[in-house]
Coordinates of C-alpha atoms and ligand atoms in Angstrom, one line a residue:
M1 CA -5.5 -31.6 -19.0
S2 CA -3.9 -29.4 -16.3
Q3 CA -1.4 -30.6 -13.7
S4 CA -2.1 -27.7 -11.4
R5 CA -3.2 -28.2 -7.9
I6 CA -5.7 -25.9 -6.2
A7 CA -4.4 -23.7 -3.4
A8 CA -6.7 -21.6 -1.3
V9 CA -4.7 -19.4 1.2
D10 CA -5.9 -16.8 3.8
V11 CA -2.9 -15.0 5.0
G12 CA -4.4 -13.8 8.3
N13 CA -2.5 -11.3 10.6
D14 CA -2.4 -14.0 13.3
S15 CA -2.2 -17.1 11.2
V16 CA -2.3 -18.5 7.7
K17 CA -4.9 -20.9 6.9
A18 CA -4.4 -22.9 3.7
I19 CA -6.4 -25.6 1.9
F20 CA -5.0 -27.7 -1.1
G21 CA -5.9 -30.1 -3.8
E22 CA -9.2 -32.0 -3.2
L23 CA -9.3 -30.8 0.3
D24 CA -6.7 -33.4 1.0
Q25 CA -4.3 -31.1 2.8
E26 CA -4.5 -28.1 5.1
F27 CA -2.3 -26.1 7.3
N28 CA -2.6 -23.4 9.8
I29 CA 0.6 -21.6 10.5
P30 CA 1.3 -18.7 12.8
N31 CA 2.1 -15.6 10.8
I32 CA 5.5 -14.9 12.2
I33 CA 8.8 -14.8 10.4
A34 CA 12.4 -14.1 11.6
R35 CA 15.2 -13.1 9.2
D36 CA 18.3 -15.3 9.5
I37 CA 21.6 -13.7 8.8
E38 CA 23.5 -17.1 8.5
D39 CA 22.3 -20.6 8.1
R40 CA 21.4 -21.7 11.5
P41 CA 23.5 -24.6 12.9
V42 CA 22.3 -28.0 11.8
I43 CA 20.7 -30.1 14.5
G44 CA 21.1 -33.8 14.8
I45 CA 19.8 -35.8 11.8
E46 CA 17.6 -38.0 14.0
E47 CA 16.0 -35.0 15.4
L48 CA 15.4 -33.6 11.9
D49 CA 13.7 -36.7 10.8
Q50 CA 11.3 -37.2 13.8
K51 CA 10.1 -33.6 14.1
D52 CA 7.1 -32.2 12.4
P53 CA 8.2 -30.0 9.4
L54 CA 5.6 -27.4 10.5
E55 CA 7.5 -27.0 13.8
G56 CA 10.8 -26.1 12.1
I57 CA 10.1 -24.2 8.8
H58 CA 13.5 -22.7 7.8
I59 CA 13.6 -21.6 4.2
R60 CA 15.5 -19.5 1.6
V61 CA 13.2 -17.8 -0.9
H62 CA 14.1 -16.7 -4.3
S63 CA 11.5 -14.6 -6.0
P64 CA 11.6 -11.3 -8.1
A65 CA 8.2 -10.6 -6.3
L66 CA 10.1 -9.9 -3.1
Q67 CA 11.8 -6.7 -2.1
E68 CA 14.4 -8.8 -0.4
N69 CA 15.3 -11.7 -2.7
N70 CA 17.2 -14.7 -1.5
A71 CA 16.9 -14.0 2.2
I72 CA 16.6 -16.8 4.8
Y73 CA 13.7 -17.0 7.2
R74 CA 12.4 -18.9 10.1
V75 CA 8.7 -19.2 9.8
G76 CA 5.8 -19.9 12.2
H77 CA 6.5 -21.8 15.4
L78 CA 10.2 -21.8 14.8
A79 CA 10.2 -18.0 14.4
S80 CA 8.2 -17.4 17.5
K81 CA 11.2 -18.8 19.5
S82 CA 13.6 -16.3 18.0
S83 CA 14.3 -12.8 19.4
N84 CA 14.0 -10.9 16.1
S85 CA 10.7 -12.2 14.9
T86 CA 8.2 -9.9 13.2
E87 CA 4.5 -10.0 13.1
L88 CA 2.5 -8.0 10.6
D89 CA 1.8 -4.4 11.7
P90 CA -1.9 -3.8 11.7
G91 CA -1.4 -0.5 9.9
S92 CA 0.6 -2.1 7.1
S93 CA -0.7 -3.2 3.7
K94 CA -0.8 -6.9 3.2
S95 CA -0.1 -6.7 -0.6
Q96 CA 3.0 -4.7 0.0
E97 CA 4.7 -6.7 2.6
D98 CA 7.3 -9.5 1.9
Q99 CA 6.0 -11.3 4.9
T100 CA 2.7 -11.9 3.1
L101 CA 4.5 -13.5 0.3
I102 CA 6.9 -15.5 2.5
M103 CA 4.0 -17.0 4.4
L104 CA 2.1 -17.7 1.2
F105 CA 5.2 -19.4 -0.5
A106 CA 6.0 -21.3 2.6
S107 CA 2.6 -22.9 3.0
I108 CA 2.4 -23.8 -0.7
A109 CA 6.0 -25.4 -0.7
L110 CA 5.0 -27.5 2.4
D111 CA 2.1 -28.9 0.4
A112 CA 4.3 -29.6 -2.5
A113 CA 7.0 -31.1 -0.4
K114 CA 4.5 -33.3 1.5
G115 CA 3.0 -34.7 -1.6
N116 CA 6.5 -35.5 -2.9
K117 CA 7.3 -39.2 -2.7
Q118 CA 10.9 -39.2 -3.6
G119 CA 13.9 -38.6 -1.4
S120 CA 15.4 -35.2 -0.5
N121 CA 18.0 -33.0 -2.3
Q122 CA 15.8 -32.6 -5.3
V123 CA 13.9 -30.0 -7.0
I124 CA 10.1 -30.2 -7.3
D125 CA 8.3 -28.2 -10.0
A126 CA 4.8 -27.4 -8.6
N127 CA 2.1 -25.7 -10.5
Y128 CA -0.9 -24.2 -8.6
I129 CA -4.0 -22.4 -9.2
L130 CA -4.3 -19.9 -6.4
G131 CA -7.3 -18.3 -4.7
T132 CA -6.5 -15.8 -2.0
G133 CA -7.5 -12.4 -0.7
L134 CA -6.7 -9.0 0.4
P135 CA -8.5 -6.7 2.8
L136 CA -11.3 -4.7 1.2
R137 CA -9.4 -1.5 1.7
E138 CA -6.4 -2.6 -0.4
V139 CA -8.7 -4.0 -3.1
K140 CA -10.5 -0.7 -3.2
E141 CA -7.1 1.1 -3.7
G142 CA -6.5 -1.3 -6.8
K143 CA -3.7 -3.2 -5.1
D144 CA -5.1 -6.6 -6.0
A145 CA -3.9 -6.2 -9.7
G146 CA -0.4 -5.5 -8.8
Y147 CA -0.4 -8.3 -6.3
R148 CA -1.7 -10.8 -8.8
S149 CA 0.7 -9.9 -11.5
K150 CA 3.7 -10.1 -9.1
L151 CA 2.5 -13.8 -8.3
L152 CA 1.8 -14.7 -11.9
G153 CA 4.9 -13.1 -13.4
S154 CA 7.6 -15.5 -12.3
V155 CA 8.7 -18.7 -10.6
H156 CA 9.1 -18.5 -6.9
Q157 CA 11.5 -20.9 -5.2
V158 CA 11.5 -22.1 -1.7
E159 CA 14.5 -24.0 -0.6
F160 CA 14.1 -25.9 2.7
L161 CA 17.2 -25.5 4.9
V162 CA 17.2 -27.0 8.4
T163 CA 13.7 -28.1 8.2
P164 CA 12.6 -31.6 9.5
K165 CA 12.1 -34.2 6.8
Y166 CA 12.4 -31.6 4.0
Q167 CA 15.9 -30.4 4.3
G168 CA 17.5 -29.9 1.0
I169 CA 14.3 -29.9 -1.1
K170 CA 13.7 -27.1 -3.4
V171 CA 10.2 -26.2 -4.6
N172 CA 9.7 -24.2 -7.7
I173 CA 6.2 -22.6 -7.5
K174 CA 4.5 -21.5 -10.7
F175 CA 1.0 -20.1 -10.6
D176 CA -1.2 -20.9 -13.6
E177 CA -3.8 -18.7 -12.4
V178 CA -4.3 -16.4 -9.4
K179 CA -7.6 -14.9 -8.1
V180 CA -7.5 -12.3 -5.5
Y181 CA -10.8 -11.8 -3.7
P182 CA -11.8 -9.0 -1.2
E183 CA -12.0 -10.6 2.2
G184 CA -15.4 -9.4 3.3
F185 CA -17.0 -10.7 0.1
A186 CA -15.4 -14.0 0.5
A187 CA -17.1 -14.4 4.0
Y188 CA -20.4 -13.6 2.4
I189 CA -19.9 -16.2 -0.3
N190 CA -19.1 -18.8 2.2
L191 CA -22.3 -18.0 4.2
V192 CA -24.6 -18.3 1.2
M193 CA -23.1 -20.9 -1.1
D194 CA -22.0 -24.5 -0.9
H195 CA -18.9 -26.1 -2.6
D196 CA -20.4 -25.9 -6.1
L197 CA -21.5 -22.3 -5.5
K198 CA -25.0 -23.4 -5.3
I199 CA -27.1 -21.2 -3.0
I200 CA -27.5 -22.9 0.3
N201 CA -29.1 -20.0 2.1
K202 CA -31.9 -18.5 0.1
D203 CA -33.2 -16.5 3.0
L204 CA -29.9 -14.7 3.4
I205 CA -28.8 -14.0 -0.1
D206 CA -30.8 -10.7 -0.5
K207 CA -30.6 -9.5 3.0
R208 CA -28.7 -6.6 4.2
I209 CA -26.1 -8.1 6.4
L210 CA -23.0 -7.2 8.3
I211 CA -20.0 -9.5 8.8
Q212 CA -17.9 -8.6 11.8
D213 CA -14.6 -10.6 11.5
I214 CA -12.7 -10.4 14.7
G215 CA -9.2 -11.6 14.1
G216 CA -6.0 -11.7 16.0
L217 CA -4.9 -8.1 15.3
S218 CA -7.7 -6.5 13.4
T219 CA -11.4 -6.4 13.1
D220 CA -13.2 -5.9 9.8
I221 CA -16.9 -5.1 9.3
A222 CA -18.2 -5.8 5.8
V223 CA -21.5 -4.4 4.7
I224 CA -23.5 -6.5 2.2
K225 CA -26.3 -5.1 0.1
N226 CA -27.8 -6.3 -3.3
R227 CA -25.4 -9.3 -3.1
T228 CA -22.3 -7.3 -3.2
V229 CA -19.9 -5.7 -0.7
D230 CA -20.5 -2.0 -0.2
D231 CA -17.0 -0.8 -0.5
D232 CA -17.7 2.7 1.0
K233 CA -19.3 1.4 4.1
A234 CA -16.9 -1.4 5.0
Q235 CA -14.7 -0.6 7.9
G236 CA -11.4 -1.9 9.4
F237 CA -10.2 -1.4 12.8
N238 CA -6.9 -2.1 14.4
L239 CA -8.4 -4.1 17.3
G240 CA -8.1 -7.8 17.6
V241 CA -8.1 -10.4 20.4
S242 CA -4.4 -11.1 20.6
E243 CA -3.5 -8.3 22.9
S244 CA -6.2 -9.4 25.4
L245 CA -5.0 -13.0 25.3
E246 CA -1.5 -11.8 26.0
N247 CA -2.8 -9.7 28.9
I248 CA -4.6 -12.7 30.3
R249 CA -1.4 -14.8 30.1
E250 CA 0.6 -12.1 31.9
E251 CA -1.9 -11.7 34.7
I252 CA -2.1 -15.5 35.2
F253 CA 1.6 -15.5 35.6
S254 CA 1.8 -12.5 38.0
N255 CA -1.1 -13.7 40.2
H256 CA -0.6 -17.4 40.2
G257 CA 3.0 -17.8 39.1
V258 CA 1.9 -20.1 36.3
E259 CA 3.4 -19.4 32.9
L260 CA 1.3 -20.6 30.0
D261 CA 3.3 -21.4 26.8
S262 CA 1.2 -19.4 24.4
R263 CA -2.0 -17.5 23.6
R264 CA -3.3 -20.8 22.2
D265 CA -3.2 -22.2 25.8
V266 CA -5.2 -19.2 26.9
V267 CA -7.8 -19.7 24.2
E268 CA -8.0 -23.4 25.3
I269 CA -8.6 -22.5 28.9
I270 CA -11.4 -19.9 28.1
T271 CA -13.2 -22.0 25.5
R272 CA -13.0 -25.6 26.7
N273 CA -16.1 -27.3 27.8
N274 CA -14.8 -29.0 31.0
D275 CA -13.0 -27.0 33.6
R276 CA -13.4 -23.8 31.7
N277 CA -11.4 -20.9 33.3
H278 CA -9.6 -23.0 35.6
I279 CA -5.9 -23.9 35.8
M280 CA -3.7 -26.2 38.0
V281 CA -1.6 -24.3 40.5
K282 CA 0.9 -26.5 42.4
G283 CA -1.6 -29.3 41.8
S284 CA -4.7 -27.5 43.0
R285 CA -7.6 -26.6 40.7
T286 CA -7.8 -22.8 40.7
S287 CA -10.2 -20.4 39.1
V288 CA -8.9 -17.6 36.9
H289 CA -12.3 -16.5 36.0
D290 CA -11.9 -13.1 37.5
I291 CA -9.0 -12.4 35.2
T292 CA -10.5 -13.8 32.1
D293 CA -13.9 -12.1 32.7
R294 CA -12.6 -8.7 33.2
I295 CA -10.2 -8.5 30.3
L296 CA -12.6 -10.3 27.8
L297 CA -15.6 -8.1 28.8
E298 CA -13.5 -5.0 28.2
L299 CA -12.7 -6.2 24.7
A300 CA -16.3 -7.3 24.0
K301 CA -17.5 -3.9 25.0
K302 CA -15.1 -2.3 22.5
Q303 CA -16.2 -4.7 19.9
Y304 CA -19.9 -4.0 20.6
R305 CA -19.3 -0.3 20.2
L306 CA -17.9 -1.0 16.8
L307 CA -20.9 -2.9 15.8
R308 CA -23.3 -0.2 17.1
N309 CA -21.5 2.4 15.2
V310 CA -21.6 0.5 11.9
W311 CA -25.2 -0.6 12.4
Q312 CA -26.2 3.0 13.1
K313 CA -24.8 4.0 9.7
N314 CA -26.5 1.0 8.1
S315 CA -29.8 1.1 9.8
Q316 CA -31.6 -1.3 7.4
T317 CA -29.3 -4.1 8.2
E318 CA -31.2 -7.3 9.1
I319 CA -28.5 -9.5 10.7
C320 CA -24.9 -9.4 11.8
Y321 CA -22.6 -12.6 11.6
F322 CA -19.6 -12.7 13.9
V323 CA -16.7 -14.7 12.4
G324 CA -13.0 -15.0 13.0
G325 CA -11.2 -16.5 16.0
G326 CA -11.9 -13.6 18.1
S327 CA -15.7 -14.2 17.7
N328 CA -15.2 -17.7 19.3
V329 CA -13.5 -16.2 22.4
L330 CA -15.9 -13.4 22.9
K331 CA -19.1 -15.1 21.9
E332 CA -20.7 -15.4 25.3
Y333 CA -19.7 -11.9 26.3
L334 CA -21.1 -10.4 23.1
K335 CA -24.3 -12.3 23.5
T336 CA -24.8 -11.1 27.0
L337 CA -24.0 -7.5 26.3
N338 CA -26.4 -7.6 23.3
N339 CA -29.2 -9.0 25.5
N340 CA -28.7 -6.3 28.1
L341 CA -28.2 -3.5 25.5
D342 CA -29.5 -3.0 22.0
G343 CA -30.8 -6.5 21.3
Y344 CA -29.5 -6.6 17.7
N345 CA -30.1 -9.6 15.5
I346 CA -26.6 -11.3 15.8
E347 CA -25.4 -14.7 14.9
F348 CA -22.3 -16.8 15.8
F349 CA -20.9 -20.2 14.5
E350 CA -21.2 -23.0 16.9
D351 CA -18.2 -24.7 15.3
E352 CA -15.1 -22.8 16.1
K353 CA -13.3 -24.3 13.1
E354 CA -15.9 -22.9 10.8
S355 CA -15.4 -19.3 12.0
I356 CA -11.6 -19.4 11.8
W357 CA -11.5 -21.1 8.4
M358 CA -14.3 -19.0 6.9
M359 CA -12.1 -17.1 4.6
A360 CA -9.9 -20.0 3.4
N361 CA -13.1 -22.1 2.8
A362 CA -14.6 -19.3 0.7
Y363 CA -11.5 -19.0 -1.4
Y364 CA -11.5 -22.7 -1.9
K365 CA -15.1 -22.6 -3.1
L366 CA -14.5 -19.7 -5.4
I367 CA -11.3 -21.0 -7.0
S368 CA -12.5 -24.6 -7.5
E369 CA -15.6 -23.4 -9.1
F370 CA -13.5 -21.1 -11.4
T371 CA -11.3 -24.1 -12.3
K372 CA -14.3 -26.3 -13.0
K373 CA -15.7 -23.7 -15.3
A374 CA -12.5 -23.2 -17.1
E375 CA -12.0 -26.9 -17.6
K376 CA -15.5 -27.6 -19.0
P377 CA -15.0 -26.5 -22.6
K378 CA -12.2 -28.9 -23.0
E379 CA -13.5 -31.9 -21.2
E380 CA -17.2 -31.7 -22.6
K381 CA -19.6 -33.6 -20.3
K382 CA -16.9 -35.7 -18.6
P383 CA -16.6 -35.1 -14.9
A384 CA -14.0 -32.5 -14.2
K385 CA -12.4 -34.6 -11.5
K386 CA -10.2 -37.6 -12.2
S387 CA -10.7 -40.3 -9.7
Ligands
ATP1 N1 -10.0 -22.6 18.0 C1 -9.0 -21.7 17.8 N2 -7.8 -22.0 17.2 C2 -6.9 -21.1 17.0 N3 -7.1 -19.8 17.4 C3 -8.1 -19.4 18.1 C4 -9.2 -20.4 18.2 N4 -10.2 -19.7 18.9 C5 -9.8 -18.4 19.1 N5 -8.5 -18.3 18.6 C6 -7.9 -17.0 18.7 O1 -8.3 -16.1 17.7 C7 -7.3 -15.4 17.1 C8 -7.1 -15.4 15.7 O2 -8.2 -15.4 15.0 P1 -8.1 -15.5 13.3 O3 -7.4 -16.8 12.8 O4 -9.4 -15.2 12.9 O5 -7.1 -14.2 13.1 P2 -6.4 -13.8 11.7 O6 -7.3 -14.0 10.5 O7 -5.1 -14.6 11.4 O8 -6.1 -12.3 12.0 P3 -6.6 -11.0 11.2 O9 -8.1 -11.2 11.0 O10 -6.3 -9.9 12.2 O11 -5.8 -10.9 10.0 C9 -6.0 -15.7 17.7 O12 -5.6 -14.8 18.6 C10 -6.3 -17.0 18.4 O13 -5.6 -17.3 19.4
MG2 MG1 -8.8 -13.0 9.5

């Protein structure tokens, strides 16, 4: 009987989405890290205990898989407050960056520490079965094999430094199995299959489909034919929604003097059901529709051009699904453009969570099915799950 826990982790350029165990735990952490030269000064103990660990991830990471071993990082929200933070460069390769591993290890260590019932200052040995992904381009280049063996080959230790609730805890992460899936393929699996990998969408499974994933920093268009991803046709573009959100934030500040805390606040304003596209300025309800409309329409047009290009090259496509956080934000604009222009058969997800967690959900389905299959011979007909 295996003690390993399932981890399904989508290291997105904008944020990491991670799902654990029997779906009992999930995290969404901004993909931002900042290198710390020295231990940052300890803040008050009360403050440490009250705060959410996710707000103050401060870790030292030991792992032979890293180019810079034993370095100290602030991760996520905490890193965004520091001046030397780094976000992934859209041109870089996920599989080659320490940042990808730091985010992956940090999310897993948080899961291990959260499930841990004893006090601090101790070492947790945590075994995981990991399902994760890489962009199609990197899988095509064969980078998935090296990435997998780096993860499998050693124990990776995350030491929590000045992190609320977890200060002093060390987590030794060992992977019993690692599966690296191509991102576009994963999205397709999630569309057509349920949690037991049973086909839920018979109509769709043999269609020629496109999946346009509009993320924070990049957009990927996967081409699916004969139930597989067509490697040669898939395309990635360095165009996401983060820059437009940032521009909206800046324009709201310069026109109305109102400083929104983050891009997340901008998303809230442009997607909420009540009072959409309005802010309060000195206590008066004020429209920012002119700003959001102009900037989002501009981005939607660019996204629509990408779709048109790929559709032209794959003329027998039957439907395109829009996924990723960017699709949420641009949904109405893309629909309107499409109605006025080419009238392609396009589809969005009503539930914003579904579109953002698409990839992580797919990895979860794939890795849990793999685990069930692997356990079957040993456990005969007994159910794979222990209650
Ligand atoms: N409900 C939402 N929650 C969080 N972010 C949202 C939401 N709706 C839209 N967004 C925005 O969508 C963008 C991120 O989308 P997503 O999580 O798909 O990107 P990613 O997968 O991390 O990045 P990439 O695909 O470039 O690697 C962010 O800029 C975010 O602000
Ligand atoms: Mg993504």
